[in-house]
């Protein structure tokens, strides 16, 4: 049943009233669901019924503080409960009924309970724009999205703005692509709008392939309508009636929520024919990715939607001229779309007032690795890495030292300690040899070997290279062989030179972004951690102790009590000696460095 | 069961017939059809490939090309319980490699293989997005977070 503007307004005001009553919001993103938030939701509903409470109990999107999951927030008080268990359900309901709080589930900082979730240190330096609705609305209820001014931007555009005005607003906002390369979004819209064709397409790249990144997934899981609405706005601006979302099949929750959202939007007539009574038609179809990293590249993605192998095409022609099914196509990433409605509603000036000179707005990062507060953070462009790692991320666990932060995934690089104070934007990250990428930010402590990390990323690219360009297909394989050799203690002095030469060839001779950026992890670690490479090659030493072939397991004769436990547990009979007849010794030629003896020794004599 | 006219002796399930019908006239529908077959059977058999080839007018060589290109599609059946060890960067940094090694040792198979009794198969996958629980693994659709090698035996015993 198609809704009119007036009916949308009614839904908006009615649902806003609902927001004033007590609501228990439980995170149902992938992270919290993995730690059983779905079971907690069930139990809460059951207990609510038993106790005769009419409190609203709902799913919501990611709060971002994944390290503390499963998370529950009680609205409208914004009380934050962390690491909730199924058994806590009854107490939570009882507290809501009696107007109290379950203190044992509340976070405390400096010996004080934190009353509202935004007051946590973790959120202090954050600014949620793309994630605005995640954690506040139920992503499976279109009415709640409408209540937070959802589909108001679409209405504004369809009833009051010309195509050019929409494009200019996006252009003036300074929004740039959040998928990695940072191309100005408005320009893309402009180019596609200028192409003449009977059919044009709007695509959404939700093939978030960077390992360790989950920004786009969280937006789709927590606020799917914001992406649908933005795509419809883009469709109006460039003159397209059909959209495609290409989403990873590995994101089942996101796929499900998108399906629900599309169905609801169609039911309300916000997708389909004559949207809001105008002559604008727009529809969206879902297409699933099938586990190929290269499909995050725009032309490969289009080949995949067309039902082909996801191999990139040469550019030009650019997708704006000849893209999906050989028609002009606009392709933006999920997070880019998630900013669009806010820009339309709040104006380009509001958006461009956030961020740095060249990079406007905020950026969502997936903070992971050796860091206390693993999670999703959204910060204004220009925030320093130090603020993200220490103020928001809470520093490195176990009192260990920071060694590097990896951004940009397999296309990016490792940023060392001396650049921690660089304000992050597209240009500054490129300058220091990394890149913004889609937003994966993996922190590594001093126990991580940089040669080994470079090898890890090369393994990834070798695996994921589509094979079209020999430079990428063969070149990355050769680089991986050299890196493997180095980590096994068989490196040669000339290997560093060879790596650099190969890297340049691969960068220059590959067709798509995957090949052009594949050597980056090696180049950036060579730039900042060259000593480690040299140490591996010349001294056959891995200071971090990660490269097993270069480490030695040794029994300290002073600590050895000659008990023989190590010998009994050694799978390769590499430990020599007899009980109570002098300290045991390890035969290094037989030792496979499994470190079983290290774990078994009751006297901590082996290291 | 329905017979495909193009070759002799092979038959496909009614479900496959339905899937083929659904995507016959969809642009680029072969990918979606393969997804549904993969979800339904856990792999894509040669007879299904031949049937889809004829019904969707996509050459066999292309279908084979697509299946082998994308890691989600499989030509051989997976184990009853498919163990996926996440090797995304966040999990890797937190020791996923040791967890994977332990699974290999316990199951006595390598990545991409199935145990002799067909019970377990082992995969290393790229980021399942549960970085907050790193290192994480998935058995069928059950996620296990904060893994360590010593938890491997216990998890496998749940499925025995």
XYZ file of C-alpha atoms in Angstrom, chain B:
160
model
C 13.072 -36.140 -11.138
C 13.460 -34.523 -14.479
C 15.480 -35.622 -17.468
C 17.690 -33.237 -19.304
C 17.535 -33.751 -23.041
C 21.071 -32.684 -23.730
C 22.902 -35.721 -22.458
C 22.196 -39.295 -21.602
C 21.565 -40.832 -18.291
C 21.739 -37.897 -15.921
C 18.856 -36.742 -13.833
C 18.343 -33.749 -11.610
C 16.155 -33.044 -8.643
C 12.900 -31.130 -8.877
C 14.519 -28.451 -6.733
C 17.116 -27.866 -9.439
C 14.359 -27.654 -12.051
C 12.690 -24.957 -9.938
C 15.933 -23.052 -9.474
C 16.602 -23.129 -13.222
C 13.117 -21.843 -13.955
C 13.487 -19.023 -11.435
C 16.666 -17.634 -12.973
C 16.131 -18.524 -16.631
C 15.214 -15.020 -17.704
C 17.211 -13.044 -15.154
C 20.201 -11.108 -16.493
C 23.306 -12.753 -15.066
C 21.064 -15.301 -13.340
C 23.600 -18.127 -13.483
C 25.422 -16.785 -10.400
C 22.210 -16.693 -8.371
C 21.254 -20.177 -9.583
C 24.647 -21.575 -8.569
C 24.278 -19.937 -5.145
C 20.962 -21.674 -4.554
C 22.277 -25.044 -5.719
C 25.360 -24.648 -3.520
C 23.167 -23.799 -0.502
C 20.826 -26.700 -1.152
C 23.347 -29.479 -1.801
C 26.635 -28.196 -0.462
C 28.226 -28.599 -3.891
C 27.423 -28.376 -7.585
C 27.495 -31.731 -9.349
C 28.328 -32.259 -12.985
C 24.785 -33.297 -13.851
C 23.401 -30.120 -12.309
C 25.967 -28.085 -14.229
C 24.891 -29.721 -17.477
C 21.243 -29.108 -16.735
C 21.782 -25.432 -15.831
C 23.966 -25.014 -18.894
C 21.130 -26.099 -21.148
C 18.318 -24.330 -19.323
C 20.094 -20.995 -18.844
C 21.960 -21.161 -22.163
C 25.375 -20.753 -20.564
C 28.187 -22.936 -21.968
C 29.533 -25.674 -19.659
C 33.009 -24.173 -19.952
C 31.699 -20.873 -18.539
C 29.907 -22.603 -15.677
C 33.041 -24.543 -14.789
C 34.966 -21.274 -15.028
C 32.596 -19.560 -12.625
C 32.494 -22.396 -10.087
C 36.263 -22.663 -9.913
C 36.740 -18.890 -9.796
C 34.621 -18.227 -6.716
C 35.691 -19.828 -3.470
C 32.130 -20.240 -2.220
C 31.236 -22.734 -4.959
C 32.419 -26.290 -4.682
C 32.657 -29.157 -7.172
C 32.820 -31.795 -4.455
C 30.575 -32.318 -1.418
C 31.774 -30.875 1.866
C 31.735 -32.766 5.145
C 28.612 -33.030 7.287
C 30.241 -30.450 9.534
C 32.206 -27.803 7.705
C 34.839 -26.191 9.896
C 35.843 -22.721 8.746
C 38.816 -21.109 10.422
C 38.875 -17.364 9.935
C 42.214 -16.166 8.579
C 41.299 -12.504 8.369
C 43.991 -10.114 9.564
C 42.460 -9.532 12.990
C 42.242 -13.286 13.646
C 45.655 -13.948 12.138
C 47.286 -11.410 14.411
C 45.669 -13.140 17.375
C 46.944 -16.603 16.509
C 44.489 -18.128 13.999
C 47.345 -20.010 12.333
C 47.935 -22.140 15.439
C 44.213 -22.873 15.673
C 44.121 -23.970 12.043
C 47.145 -26.190 12.567
C 45.473 -27.863 15.513
C 42.369 -28.615 13.431
C 44.570 -30.072 10.699
C 46.352 -32.271 13.237
C 43.181 -33.364 15.013
C 41.210 -34.121 11.859
C 44.271 -35.378 9.979
C 43.227 -33.498 6.872
C 44.505 -30.444 5.082
C 42.557 -27.311 4.172
C 40.034 -28.076 1.433
C 39.808 -31.770 2.336
C 37.118 -33.945 3.877
C 37.710 -36.624 6.534
C 37.394 -40.207 5.312
C 34.059 -40.721 7.052
C 32.698 -37.585 5.386
C 32.002 -36.028 8.751
C 34.299 -33.010 8.783
C 35.704 -30.736 6.152
C 38.179 -27.950 6.814
C 38.403 -24.524 5.203
C 40.392 -21.419 5.871
C 38.217 -18.399 5.149
C 38.717 -14.658 4.819
C 37.175 -12.604 7.583
C 33.795 -13.698 8.833
C 33.463 -10.291 10.415
C 33.528 -11.451 14.028
C 36.769 -9.539 14.635
C 35.672 -8.693 18.169
C 35.849 -12.406 18.962
C 39.170 -13.057 17.224
C 40.362 -15.663 16.574
C 37.031 -17.069 15.447
C 35.888 -20.239 13.732
C 32.567 -21.369 12.303
C 31.200 -24.906 12.323
C 28.273 -24.990 9.904
C 26.634 -21.792 11.105
C 27.721 -21.861 14.738
C 30.392 -19.272 15.564
C 33.035 -19.979 18.207
C 35.020 -16.962 19.332
C 38.226 -16.341 21.295
C 39.638 -19.641 20.081
C 42.860 -21.265 21.144
C 44.423 -24.565 20.056
C 43.443 -26.276 23.327
C 39.729 -25.664 22.652
C 39.807 -27.554 19.349
C 39.330 -31.066 20.748
C 36.384 -30.025 22.873
C 34.600 -28.351 19.974
C 35.096 -31.312 17.662
C 33.811 -33.687 20.327
C 30.496 -31.809 20.300
C 29.927 -33.062 16.785
C 31.002 -36.636 17.340
